[in-house]
Amino acid sequence: MKKFLKNIIGFGIFALIGYSIIMFIWSSSIPFESFKKNMKYVRGGNGHLYTRLQELDTVSNIDILVLGSSHAYRGFDPRIFKSQGIEIFVLGSSQQTPFQTLALLKSYLQDFKPKLIIYEVYPGIFQNDGVESSLDIISNEPLNWNTVSMALKVNHLKTFNVLNYDIFVEALGLKKYYQEPLIKDDERYVRGGYVQKINVKSTIQQNHTVSNYELQKNQIDSFEKIVALIKDNDYPLLLVQAPITQNLYNSRLNNSEVDSLLSTQAQYVNFNDLMDLSNDFFYDSNHLNQNGVELFNKTLINWLRTNGL
Amino acid sequence: MLFNSLDFVFFLPIVFGLYWFVFMGNLRLQNALIVVASYVFYGWWDWRFLFLIFLSTTIDYIIGLWLERSQNSVRRKALLATSILVNLGVLGFFKYFNFFLDNLQSAFSFLGFEINTWSLSIILPVGISFYTFQTLSYTIDIYRKKLSATNDFIAFGAFVSFFPQLVAGPIERANHLLPQFQKRRQFDYAQATNGMRQILWGFFKKLVIADNCAVYVNQIFSDPSQYSGSTLFLGAILFALQIYGDFSGYSDIAIGVSRLFGFDLMKNFAFPYFSRDIAEFWRRWHISLSTWFRDYLYIPLGGSKGSKPFQIRNVFIIFLVSGLWHGANWTFLLWGGLNALYFIPLLLTNSNRSNLDVVSANRFLPSLKELIYVIVTFTLTTLAWVAFRAENVIHAWQYYAGIFDLSFFTIPVGLLSSSLLMLLLLITFFICIEWLGRKNEFALEKMLLNSAKMPRWTFYTFLIFLIGMFMQTEESPFIYFQF
């Protein structure tokens, strides 16, 4: 038995190291995505996360820090806010769930010292397991304990594989050689963390399955930790739900329950109730087009001024 | 609890630690631990059906003792009949009740009579077909005086509920497994490491081969009318590989886990897709069930003795019952019937026992003749699997009609995609390893065993890497859990 246990432990350590090395060599040398099914290292990623995180080093003295998913980085245009004398930075990433928001906040909150934090809380993100967004963040953020902690919380094979790969990338100093173009596909990165669609083709879905939002308990727990972290650091917090198409919004039956839940955590505004936007202001069911962003941002700025924020 | 779940990752070391470190030296306590662990393992899925296992255990334990004591042949027959009635009655109710009612209604409707039947919403308890057959073998063997009844209820309970093989076999014979619960177990290093290798290979088969084939199989079988004959044939081949990877993978894990606890379970698969004829295939596929039917049904029916028509009748009975064992659906009968049809020519030409050894036993590669025989046998088996996988007979018919179409001679849809190409490479790797290990109990048993530790461990690590890189990340249950 002693020999068996000794060998099991020995093999366990050997396999852990061997797995990591094979994973790195395989993933670095094979170009086809389907040949590395559970290793999705997305440097640059969706929504210019790499560039956004690089820009962080040059950002200081901002008025508003915006957090959230693509609803945030596609919905808050820093140029519109700047024209009104407000400096904002959007720390968003694709499908960012509270797991990732918490990790990013822990890493960067002290660098910003904003006057206000706006957290875009589209309820759909509370349904998400957070895997895709975790891959995005690990691939683009410098390795730190908050990222590792987030990976453990997401607890998914793909996340662990990407984290493992990232350790090699960091150790070999490969991350710094990456340059992300400011225009990718049909999207342009705008300083301040915004991503603008160019050559917009509308893909609005007319019919959505009628259902309830099923909010995951662990995401709610992380959300509460985010709120507590912000409050502990004495930053004012505003929870915002950016507009989505009426069809999508009305297809969810428990909007009022979600509103009630969110409003218990901090000041909360649901712009789906305040603005009645037609499909002309969206490029897909979830995201505003540039005209929609302008209208939404101006309405938000007015709301902030009216409410003394 | 699934073998491929995080729960089992914690469950196994805990039970292993208690078994060898806390209860070592106390046989009764070790057996009691196995009973408790097995009930926890089963109850993790649905605790409500634990009473069925307990009922089956208690009844067969008592009947076993009465059979042992009784010398009266009428009384012994009555006792055996009670055991069979109770076990098959429970199995029949949970598995075949609604099927019987539906078909009764259809039959009357066909004759012009409308009858109102009602059906129950019955959940099939996982593993019921497996442990029912296992306990039946116990009472039948005592009746035949091939086995002595046990007085040890805990050992018998452990035999019935032994968690590695409780839900999907191998279906053990009492005279093979029960004595192992009655003698002191010593930890055996070679047995345990062999078990670990078998577990690793079982996981590779299930997580990499079966689950990845399932993605294409589910897509192609969901709507056969959308696909060309060649794609449908590819889908059938992938299902053949899926069901082999899934079920033999489960068996490997079950046997491997048992070895960690000092038990030796019977072999359930012996590289069946390298068979040269259907008879050989059935000696190598789901061996524990095939031999069960051979010993408790085929031979009592007369087996291969008697006239040819009599033998043909027996072959059909055994294959149809085997089909029905898998589930209450005409598709399983069709699958059984097809296999019987494949078998008949071998029976008529007295060549059903012409391939008893391993293919190319003394050569590295098969001869052209062997290769052709293997391919033909695999193709026939694959075509029969279509019926097994189909939702109903009409679905199976549509699938067959789709295969036997001129579009069979086109390139399958999606064959040029890199994800399918990757799957085909994994399958090629899998077949190569199976071929190299075909003379052993399982493919990895002796692979690199005589080489240094470093290359051996590197190979195992590479297998773990392939699992980590290519497994489906959603848990998927084993196919045979539904039987």
PDB file of C-alpha atoms in Angstrom, chain B residues 221-469:
ATOM      1  CA  PHE B 221     -30.071  10.738 -35.951  1.00  0.00           C
ATOM      2  CA  SER B 222     -32.302  13.680 -34.999  1.00  0.00           C
ATOM      3  CA  ASP B 223     -33.402  14.140 -38.597  1.00  0.00           C
ATOM      4  CA  PRO B 224     -32.111  11.492 -41.039  1.00  0.00           C
ATOM      5  CA  SER B 225     -34.087  12.969 -43.931  1.00  0.00           C
ATOM      6  CA  GLN B 226     -31.695  15.936 -43.969  1.00  0.00           C
ATOM      7  CA  TYR B 227     -28.608  13.870 -44.690  1.00  0.00           C
ATOM      8  CA  SER B 228     -27.092  11.923 -47.573  1.00  0.00           C
ATOM      9  CA  GLY B 229     -26.695   8.151 -47.457  1.00  0.00           C
ATOM     10  CA  SER B 230     -22.962   8.496 -46.857  1.00  0.00           C
ATOM     11  CA  THR B 231     -23.532  10.872 -43.922  1.00  0.00           C
ATOM     12  CA  LEU B 232     -26.110   8.524 -42.437  1.00  0.00           C
ATOM     13  CA  PHE B 233     -23.678   5.647 -42.748  1.00  0.00           C
ATOM     14  CA  LEU B 234     -20.997   7.750 -41.097  1.00  0.00           C
ATOM     15  CA  GLY B 235     -23.502   8.539 -38.325  1.00  0.00           C
ATOM     16  CA  ALA B 236     -24.140   4.824 -37.851  1.00  0.00           C
ATOM     17  CA  ILE B 237     -20.386   4.097 -37.651  1.00  0.00           C
ATOM     18  CA  LEU B 238     -19.957   6.871 -35.108  1.00  0.00           C
ATOM     19  CA  PHE B 239     -22.809   5.415 -33.055  1.00  0.00           C
ATOM     20  CA  ALA B 240     -21.139   1.994 -33.163  1.00  0.00           C
ATOM     21  CA  LEU B 241     -18.005   3.621 -31.754  1.00  0.00           C
ATOM     22  CA  GLN B 242     -20.009   5.703 -29.285  1.00  0.00           C
ATOM     23  CA  ILE B 243     -21.826   2.770 -27.762  1.00  0.00           C
ATOM     24  CA  TYR B 244     -18.629   0.728 -27.574  1.00  0.00           C
ATOM     25  CA  GLY B 245     -16.662   3.586 -26.004  1.00  0.00           C
ATOM     26  CA  ASP B 246     -19.492   4.357 -23.623  1.00  0.00           C
ATOM     27  CA  PHE B 247     -20.339   0.870 -22.433  1.00  0.00           C
ATOM     28  CA  SER B 248     -16.922  -0.761 -22.511  1.00  0.00           C
ATOM     29  CA  GLY B 249     -15.541   2.433 -20.969  1.00  0.00           C
ATOM     30  CA  TYR B 250     -18.011   2.054 -18.120  1.00  0.00           C
ATOM     31  CA  SER B 251     -17.074  -1.608 -17.731  1.00  0.00           C
ATOM     32  CA  ASP B 252     -13.362  -0.751 -17.648  1.00  0.00           C
ATOM     33  CA  ILE B 253     -13.926   1.846 -14.942  1.00  0.00           C
ATOM     34  CA  ALA B 254     -16.124  -0.574 -12.973  1.00  0.00           C
ATOM     35  CA  ILE B 255     -13.577  -3.395 -13.192  1.00  0.00           C
ATOM     36  CA  GLY B 256     -10.702  -1.017 -12.445  1.00  0.00           C
ATOM     37  CA  VAL B 257     -12.408   0.451  -9.375  1.00  0.00           C
ATOM     38  CA  SER B 258     -13.220  -3.060  -8.148  1.00  0.00           C
ATOM     39  CA  ARG B 259      -9.543  -3.968  -8.423  1.00  0.00           C
ATOM     40  CA  LEU B 260      -8.691  -1.087  -6.109  1.00  0.00           C
ATOM     41  CA  PHE B 261     -10.834  -2.806  -3.484  1.00  0.00           C
ATOM     42  CA  GLY B 262      -9.307  -6.212  -4.130  1.00  0.00           C
ATOM     43  CA  PHE B 263     -12.079  -7.644  -6.316  1.00  0.00           C
ATOM     44  CA  ASP B 264     -11.838  -9.315  -9.651  1.00  0.00           C
ATOM     45  CA  LEU B 265     -14.887  -8.770 -11.886  1.00  0.00           C
ATOM     46  CA  MET B 266     -15.496 -10.720 -15.055  1.00  0.00           C
ATOM     47  CA  LYS B 267     -14.422  -9.322 -18.405  1.00  0.00           C
ATOM     48  CA  ASN B 268     -17.297  -7.662 -20.251  1.00  0.00           C
ATOM     49  CA  PHE B 269     -15.715  -6.747 -23.589  1.00  0.00           C
ATOM     50  CA  ALA B 270     -12.930  -8.400 -25.562  1.00  0.00           C
ATOM     51  CA  PHE B 271     -12.275  -6.042 -28.493  1.00  0.00           C
ATOM     52  CA  PRO B 272     -15.534  -6.977 -30.263  1.00  0.00           C
ATOM     53  CA  TYR B 273     -14.969  -4.799 -33.320  1.00  0.00           C
ATOM     54  CA  PHE B 274     -11.977  -6.926 -34.277  1.00  0.00           C
ATOM     55  CA  SER B 275     -14.294  -9.924 -34.695  1.00  0.00           C
ATOM     56  CA  ARG B 276     -14.279 -11.877 -37.944  1.00  0.00           C
ATOM     57  CA  ASP B 277     -17.896 -13.040 -37.789  1.00  0.00           C
ATOM     58  CA  ILE B 278     -21.046 -12.300 -35.824  1.00  0.00           C
ATOM     59  CA  ALA B 279     -20.673 -15.330 -33.578  1.00  0.00           C
ATOM     60  CA  GLU B 280     -17.232 -14.104 -32.536  1.00  0.00           C
ATOM     61  CA  PHE B 281     -18.664 -10.626 -32.038  1.00  0.00           C
ATOM     62  CA  TRP B 282     -21.226 -11.993 -29.590  1.00  0.00           C
ATOM     63  CA  ARG B 283     -18.551 -13.864 -27.689  1.00  0.00           C
ATOM     64  CA  ARG B 284     -16.750 -10.548 -27.264  1.00  0.00           C
ATOM     65  CA  TRP B 285     -19.592  -8.030 -26.731  1.00  0.00           C
ATOM     66  CA  HIS B 286     -21.283  -7.560 -23.343  1.00  0.00           C
ATOM     67  CA  ILE B 287     -19.916 -10.936 -22.326  1.00  0.00           C
ATOM     68  CA  SER B 288     -21.557 -10.961 -18.906  1.00  0.00           C
ATOM     69  CA  LEU B 289     -25.047 -10.669 -20.434  1.00  0.00           C
ATOM     70  CA  SER B 290     -24.383 -12.996 -23.385  1.00  0.00           C
ATOM     71  CA  THR B 291     -23.083 -15.730 -21.106  1.00  0.00           C
ATOM     72  CA  TRP B 292     -25.977 -15.145 -18.690  1.00  0.00           C
ATOM     73  CA  PHE B 293     -28.460 -15.773 -21.475  1.00  0.00           C
ATOM     74  CA  ARG B 294     -26.394 -18.725 -22.690  1.00  0.00           C
ATOM     75  CA  ASP B 295     -26.357 -20.389 -19.274  1.00  0.00           C
ATOM     76  CA  TYR B 296     -29.842 -19.554 -18.027  1.00  0.00           C
ATOM     77  CA  LEU B 297     -31.884 -19.473 -21.235  1.00  0.00           C
ATOM     78  CA  TYR B 298     -30.137 -20.867 -24.319  1.00  0.00           C
ATOM     79  CA  ILE B 299     -28.832 -24.080 -22.796  1.00  0.00           C
ATOM     80  CA  PRO B 300     -32.083 -24.823 -20.876  1.00  0.00           C
ATOM     81  CA  LEU B 301     -33.911 -24.354 -24.205  1.00  0.00           C
ATOM     82  CA  GLY B 302     -31.742 -27.042 -25.741  1.00  0.00           C
ATOM     83  CA  GLY B 303     -28.976 -24.822 -27.064  1.00  0.00           C
ATOM     84  CA  SER B 304     -27.269 -26.110 -30.164  1.00  0.00           C
ATOM     85  CA  LYS B 305     -28.534 -29.648 -29.673  1.00  0.00           C
ATOM     86  CA  GLY B 306     -31.363 -31.008 -31.759  1.00  0.00           C
ATOM     87  CA  SER B 307     -32.411 -30.355 -35.334  1.00  0.00           C
ATOM     88  CA  LYS B 308     -31.434 -27.241 -37.271  1.00  0.00           C
ATOM     89  CA  PRO B 309     -34.959 -25.710 -37.123  1.00  0.00           C
ATOM     90  CA  PHE B 310     -34.872 -26.251 -33.358  1.00  0.00           C
ATOM     91  CA  GLN B 311     -31.471 -24.564 -33.129  1.00  0.00           C
ATOM     92  CA  ILE B 312     -32.660 -21.667 -35.288  1.00  0.00           C
ATOM     93  CA  ARG B 313     -35.661 -21.223 -33.007  1.00  0.00           C
ATOM     94  CA  ASN B 314     -33.340 -21.047 -29.998  1.00  0.00           C
ATOM     95  CA  VAL B 315     -31.079 -18.516 -31.668  1.00  0.00           C
ATOM     96  CA  PHE B 316     -34.048 -16.285 -32.450  1.00  0.00           C
ATOM     97  CA  ILE B 317     -35.392 -16.604 -28.910  1.00  0.00           C
ATOM     98  CA  ILE B 318     -32.068 -15.693 -27.354  1.00  0.00           C
ATOM     99  CA  PHE B 319     -31.492 -12.673 -29.583  1.00  0.00           C
ATOM    100  CA  LEU B 320     -35.060 -11.389 -29.301  1.00  0.00           C
ATOM    101  CA  VAL B 321     -35.034 -11.721 -25.519  1.00  0.00           C
ATOM    102  CA  SER B 322     -31.639 -10.072 -25.448  1.00  0.00           C
ATOM    103  CA  GLY B 323     -33.109  -7.216 -27.479  1.00  0.00           C
ATOM    104  CA  LEU B 324     -36.079  -6.935 -25.176  1.00  0.00           C
ATOM    105  CA  TRP B 325     -33.779  -6.893 -22.145  1.00  0.00           C
ATOM    106  CA  HIS B 326     -32.445  -3.555 -23.371  1.00  0.00           C
ATOM    107  CA  GLY B 327     -35.825  -1.905 -23.287  1.00  0.00           C
ATOM    108  CA  ALA B 328     -39.483  -1.857 -24.071  1.00  0.00           C
ATOM    109  CA  ASN B 329     -39.335  -0.823 -27.680  1.00  0.00           C
ATOM    110  CA  TRP B 330     -39.807  -2.652 -30.968  1.00  0.00           C
ATOM    111  CA  THR B 331     -36.489  -1.218 -32.133  1.00  0.00           C
ATOM    112  CA  PHE B 332     -34.635  -3.460 -29.676  1.00  0.00           C
ATOM    113  CA  LEU B 333     -36.519  -6.476 -31.006  1.00  0.00           C
ATOM    114  CA  LEU B 334     -35.584  -5.433 -34.522  1.00  0.00           C
ATOM    115  CA  TRP B 335     -31.950  -5.130 -33.430  1.00  0.00           C
ATOM    116  CA  GLY B 336     -32.088  -8.577 -31.832  1.00  0.00           C
ATOM    117  CA  GLY B 337     -33.828 -10.038 -34.883  1.00  0.00           C
ATOM    118  CA  LEU B 338     -31.199  -8.638 -37.246  1.00  0.00           C
ATOM    119  CA  ASN B 339     -28.414 -10.148 -35.185  1.00  0.00           C
ATOM    120  CA  ALA B 340     -30.235 -13.486 -35.194  1.00  0.00           C
ATOM    121  CA  LEU B 341     -30.488 -13.286 -38.987  1.00  0.00           C
ATOM    122  CA  TYR B 342     -26.759 -12.572 -39.208  1.00  0.00           C
ATOM    123  CA  PHE B 343     -26.092 -15.586 -36.992  1.00  0.00           C
ATOM    124  CA  ILE B 344     -28.219 -18.133 -38.856  1.00  0.00           C
ATOM    125  CA  PRO B 345     -25.866 -18.652 -41.868  1.00  0.00           C
ATOM    126  CA  LEU B 346     -23.028 -19.428 -39.444  1.00  0.00           C
ATOM    127  CA  LEU B 347     -25.235 -21.902 -37.636  1.00  0.00           C
ATOM    128  CA  LEU B 348     -26.356 -23.602 -40.828  1.00  0.00           C
ATOM    129  CA  THR B 349     -22.777 -23.997 -42.050  1.00  0.00           C
ATOM    130  CA  ASN B 350     -21.521 -25.083 -38.604  1.00  0.00           C
ATOM    131  CA  SER B 351     -19.002 -22.251 -38.652  1.00  0.00           C
ATOM    132  CA  ASN B 352     -20.197 -20.327 -35.595  1.00  0.00           C
ATOM    133  CA  ARG B 353     -17.188 -21.490 -33.616  1.00  0.00           C
ATOM    134  CA  SER B 354     -14.515 -21.116 -36.262  1.00  0.00           C
ATOM    135  CA  ASN B 355     -12.974 -17.928 -34.834  1.00  0.00           C
ATOM    136  CA  LEU B 356     -12.217 -18.622 -31.208  1.00  0.00           C
ATOM    137  CA  ASP B 357      -8.772 -17.056 -30.934  1.00  0.00           C
ATOM    138  CA  VAL B 358      -7.664 -13.446 -31.182  1.00  0.00           C
ATOM    139  CA  VAL B 359      -7.462 -12.074 -34.700  1.00  0.00           C
ATOM    140  CA  SER B 360      -3.910 -12.129 -36.127  1.00  0.00           C
ATOM    141  CA  ALA B 361      -2.715 -13.708 -32.901  1.00  0.00           C
ATOM    142  CA  ASN B 362       0.824 -14.187 -34.154  1.00  0.00           C
ATOM    143  CA  ARG B 363       1.108 -11.237 -36.485  1.00  0.00           C
ATOM    144  CA  PHE B 364       1.313  -7.492 -36.093  1.00  0.00           C
ATOM    145  CA  LEU B 365      -1.135  -6.738 -38.914  1.00  0.00           C
ATOM    146  CA  PRO B 366      -4.131  -8.753 -40.122  1.00  0.00           C
ATOM    147  CA  SER B 367      -4.076 -10.599 -43.425  1.00  0.00           C
ATOM    148  CA  LEU B 368      -6.225  -9.170 -46.219  1.00  0.00           C
ATOM    149  CA  LYS B 369      -8.770 -11.951 -45.665  1.00  0.00           C
ATOM    150  CA  GLU B 370      -8.976 -11.207 -41.942  1.00  0.00           C
ATOM    151  CA  LEU B 371      -9.277  -7.507 -42.635  1.00  0.00           C
ATOM    152  CA  ILE B 372     -12.164  -8.061 -45.031  1.00  0.00           C
ATOM    153  CA  TYR B 373     -13.930 -10.322 -42.515  1.00  0.00           C
ATOM    154  CA  VAL B 374     -13.455  -7.760 -39.749  1.00  0.00           C
ATOM    155  CA  ILE B 375     -14.772  -4.939 -41.940  1.00  0.00           C
ATOM    156  CA  VAL B 376     -17.802  -6.977 -43.077  1.00  0.00           C
ATOM    157  CA  THR B 377     -18.626  -7.965 -39.491  1.00  0.00           C
ATOM    158  CA  PHE B 378     -18.242  -4.380 -38.305  1.00  0.00           C
ATOM    159  CA  THR B 379     -20.475  -3.152 -41.135  1.00  0.00           C
ATOM    160  CA  LEU B 380     -23.206  -5.674 -40.317  1.00  0.00           C
ATOM    161  CA  THR B 381     -23.033  -4.767 -36.643  1.00  0.00           C
ATOM    162  CA  THR B 382     -23.128  -1.081 -37.473  1.00  0.00           C
ATOM    163  CA  LEU B 383     -26.264  -1.528 -39.562  1.00  0.00           C
ATOM    164  CA  ALA B 384     -27.940  -3.367 -36.700  1.00  0.00           C
ATOM    165  CA  TRP B 385     -27.000  -0.553 -34.301  1.00  0.00           C
ATOM    166  CA  VAL B 386     -29.162   1.799 -36.388  1.00  0.00           C
ATOM    167  CA  ALA B 387     -32.244  -0.033 -35.127  1.00  0.00           C
ATOM    168  CA  PHE B 388     -30.882   0.072 -31.586  1.00  0.00           C
ATOM    169  CA  ARG B 389     -30.369   3.850 -31.715  1.00  0.00           C
ATOM    170  CA  ALA B 390     -33.576   4.754 -33.590  1.00  0.00           C
ATOM    171  CA  GLU B 391     -36.499   6.294 -31.694  1.00  0.00           C
ATOM    172  CA  ASN B 392     -38.962   3.848 -33.230  1.00  0.00           C
ATOM    173  CA  VAL B 393     -39.264   1.392 -36.081  1.00  0.00           C
ATOM    174  CA  ILE B 394     -40.398   4.060 -38.578  1.00  0.00           C
ATOM    175  CA  HIS B 395     -37.382   6.170 -37.682  1.00  0.00           C
ATOM    176  CA  ALA B 396     -35.138   3.139 -38.188  1.00  0.00           C
ATOM    177  CA  TRP B 397     -36.776   2.427 -41.543  1.00  0.00           C
ATOM    178  CA  GLN B 398     -36.237   6.034 -42.676  1.00  0.00           C
ATOM    179  CA  TYR B 399     -32.621   5.779 -41.628  1.00  0.00           C
ATOM    180  CA  TYR B 400     -32.064   2.530 -43.540  1.00  0.00           C
ATOM    181  CA  ALA B 401     -33.843   3.918 -46.594  1.00  0.00           C
ATOM    182  CA  GLY B 402     -31.566   6.955 -46.403  1.00  0.00           C
ATOM    183  CA  ILE B 403     -28.412   4.848 -46.273  1.00  0.00           C
ATOM    184  CA  PHE B 404     -29.406   2.581 -49.159  1.00  0.00           C
ATOM    185  CA  ASP B 405     -29.724   5.463 -51.549  1.00  0.00           C
ATOM    186  CA  LEU B 406     -27.604   6.758 -54.402  1.00  0.00           C
ATOM    187  CA  SER B 407     -26.439   9.574 -52.137  1.00  0.00           C
ATOM    188  CA  PHE B 408     -24.402   6.898 -50.351  1.00  0.00           C
ATOM    189  CA  PHE B 409     -21.794   7.537 -53.042  1.00  0.00           C
ATOM    190  CA  THR B 410     -21.350  11.214 -52.160  1.00  0.00           C
ATOM    191  CA  ILE B 411     -18.969  12.819 -49.684  1.00  0.00           C
ATOM    192  CA  PRO B 412     -20.565  12.964 -46.220  1.00  0.00           C
ATOM    193  CA  VAL B 413     -21.688  16.413 -45.095  1.00  0.00           C
ATOM    194  CA  GLY B 414     -19.159  18.003 -42.788  1.00  0.00           C
ATOM    195  CA  LEU B 415     -16.432  15.445 -43.456  1.00  0.00           C
ATOM    196  CA  LEU B 416     -14.055  18.227 -44.398  1.00  0.00           C
ATOM    197  CA  SER B 417     -14.566  20.147 -41.166  1.00  0.00           C
ATOM    198  CA  SER B 418     -11.554  20.299 -38.883  1.00  0.00           C
ATOM    199  CA  SER B 419     -13.569  19.236 -35.831  1.00  0.00           C
ATOM    200  CA  LEU B 420     -14.658  15.999 -37.509  1.00  0.00           C
ATOM    201  CA  LEU B 421     -11.129  15.494 -38.783  1.00  0.00           C
ATOM    202  CA  MET B 422      -9.876  15.795 -35.198  1.00  0.00           C
ATOM    203  CA  LEU B 423     -12.442  13.262 -34.048  1.00  0.00           C
ATOM    204  CA  LEU B 424     -11.359  10.853 -36.788  1.00  0.00           C
ATOM    205  CA  LEU B 425      -7.727  11.251 -35.698  1.00  0.00           C
ATOM    206  CA  LEU B 426      -8.708  10.488 -32.092  1.00  0.00           C
ATOM    207  CA  ILE B 427     -10.654   7.448 -33.264  1.00  0.00           C
ATOM    208  CA  THR B 428      -7.638   6.284 -35.295  1.00  0.00           C
ATOM    209  CA  PHE B 429      -5.418   6.634 -32.226  1.00  0.00           C
ATOM    210  CA  PHE B 430      -7.999   4.754 -30.159  1.00  0.00           C
ATOM    211  CA  ILE B 431      -8.263   1.887 -32.667  1.00  0.00           C
ATOM    212  CA  CYS B 432      -4.454   1.605 -32.859  1.00  0.00           C
ATOM    213  CA  ILE B 433      -4.126   1.310 -29.067  1.00  0.00           C
ATOM    214  CA  GLU B 434      -6.969  -1.224 -28.950  1.00  0.00           C
ATOM    215  CA  TRP B 435      -5.343  -3.220 -31.752  1.00  0.00           C
ATOM    216  CA  LEU B 436      -1.961  -3.257 -30.010  1.00  0.00           C
ATOM    217  CA  GLY B 437      -3.553  -4.440 -26.769  1.00  0.00           C
ATOM    218  CA  ARG B 438      -6.074  -6.875 -28.245  1.00  0.00           C
ATOM    219  CA  LYS B 439      -4.497  -9.943 -26.671  1.00  0.00           C
ATOM    220  CA  ASN B 440      -4.900  -8.587 -23.152  1.00  0.00           C
ATOM    221  CA  GLU B 441      -7.749  -8.054 -20.712  1.00  0.00           C
ATOM    222  CA  PHE B 442      -7.903  -4.390 -21.732  1.00  0.00           C
ATOM    223  CA  ALA B 443      -5.846  -2.341 -24.160  1.00  0.00           C
ATOM    224  CA  LEU B 444      -3.522  -0.669 -21.656  1.00  0.00           C
ATOM    225  CA  GLU B 445      -2.970  -3.724 -19.490  1.00  0.00           C
ATOM    226  CA  LYS B 446       0.535  -4.500 -20.627  1.00  0.00           C
ATOM    227  CA  MET B 447       1.308  -1.490 -22.777  1.00  0.00           C
ATOM    228  CA  LEU B 448       4.783  -0.125 -21.970  1.00  0.00           C
ATOM    229  CA  LEU B 449       4.737  -2.189 -18.799  1.00  0.00           C
ATOM    230  CA  ASN B 450       8.257  -3.413 -19.410  1.00  0.00           C
ATOM    231  CA  SER B 451       9.626  -0.009 -20.272  1.00  0.00           C
ATOM    232  CA  ALA B 452      11.075   2.535 -17.848  1.00  0.00           C
ATOM    233  CA  LYS B 453       8.782   4.575 -15.630  1.00  0.00           C
ATOM    234  CA  MET B 454       9.364   7.850 -17.511  1.00  0.00           C
ATOM    235  CA  PRO B 455       8.004   6.820 -20.957  1.00  0.00           C
ATOM    236  CA  ARG B 456       5.150   4.892 -19.309  1.00  0.00           C
ATOM    237  CA  TRP B 457       4.082   7.808 -17.147  1.00  0.00           C
ATOM    238  CA  THR B 458       4.498  10.177 -20.087  1.00  0.00           C
ATOM    239  CA  PHE B 459       2.125   8.035 -22.126  1.00  0.00           C
ATOM    240  CA  TYR B 460      -0.475   8.000 -19.318  1.00  0.00           C
ATOM    241  CA  THR B 461      -0.066  11.761 -18.955  1.00  0.00           C
ATOM    242  CA  PHE B 462      -0.632  12.158 -22.688  1.00  0.00           C
ATOM    243  CA  LEU B 463      -3.891  10.226 -22.340  1.00  0.00           C
ATOM    244  CA  ILE B 464      -4.925  12.512 -19.472  1.00  0.00           C
ATOM    245  CA  PHE B 465      -4.041  15.475 -21.674  1.00  0.00           C
ATOM    246  CA  LEU B 466      -6.230  14.147 -24.490  1.00  0.00           C
ATOM    247  CA  ILE B 467      -9.081  13.752 -22.004  1.00  0.00           C
ATOM    248  CA  GLY B 468      -8.570  17.304 -20.694  1.00  0.00           C
ATOM    249  CA  MET B 469      -8.332  18.743 -24.174  1.00  0.00           C
TER     250      MET B 469
END
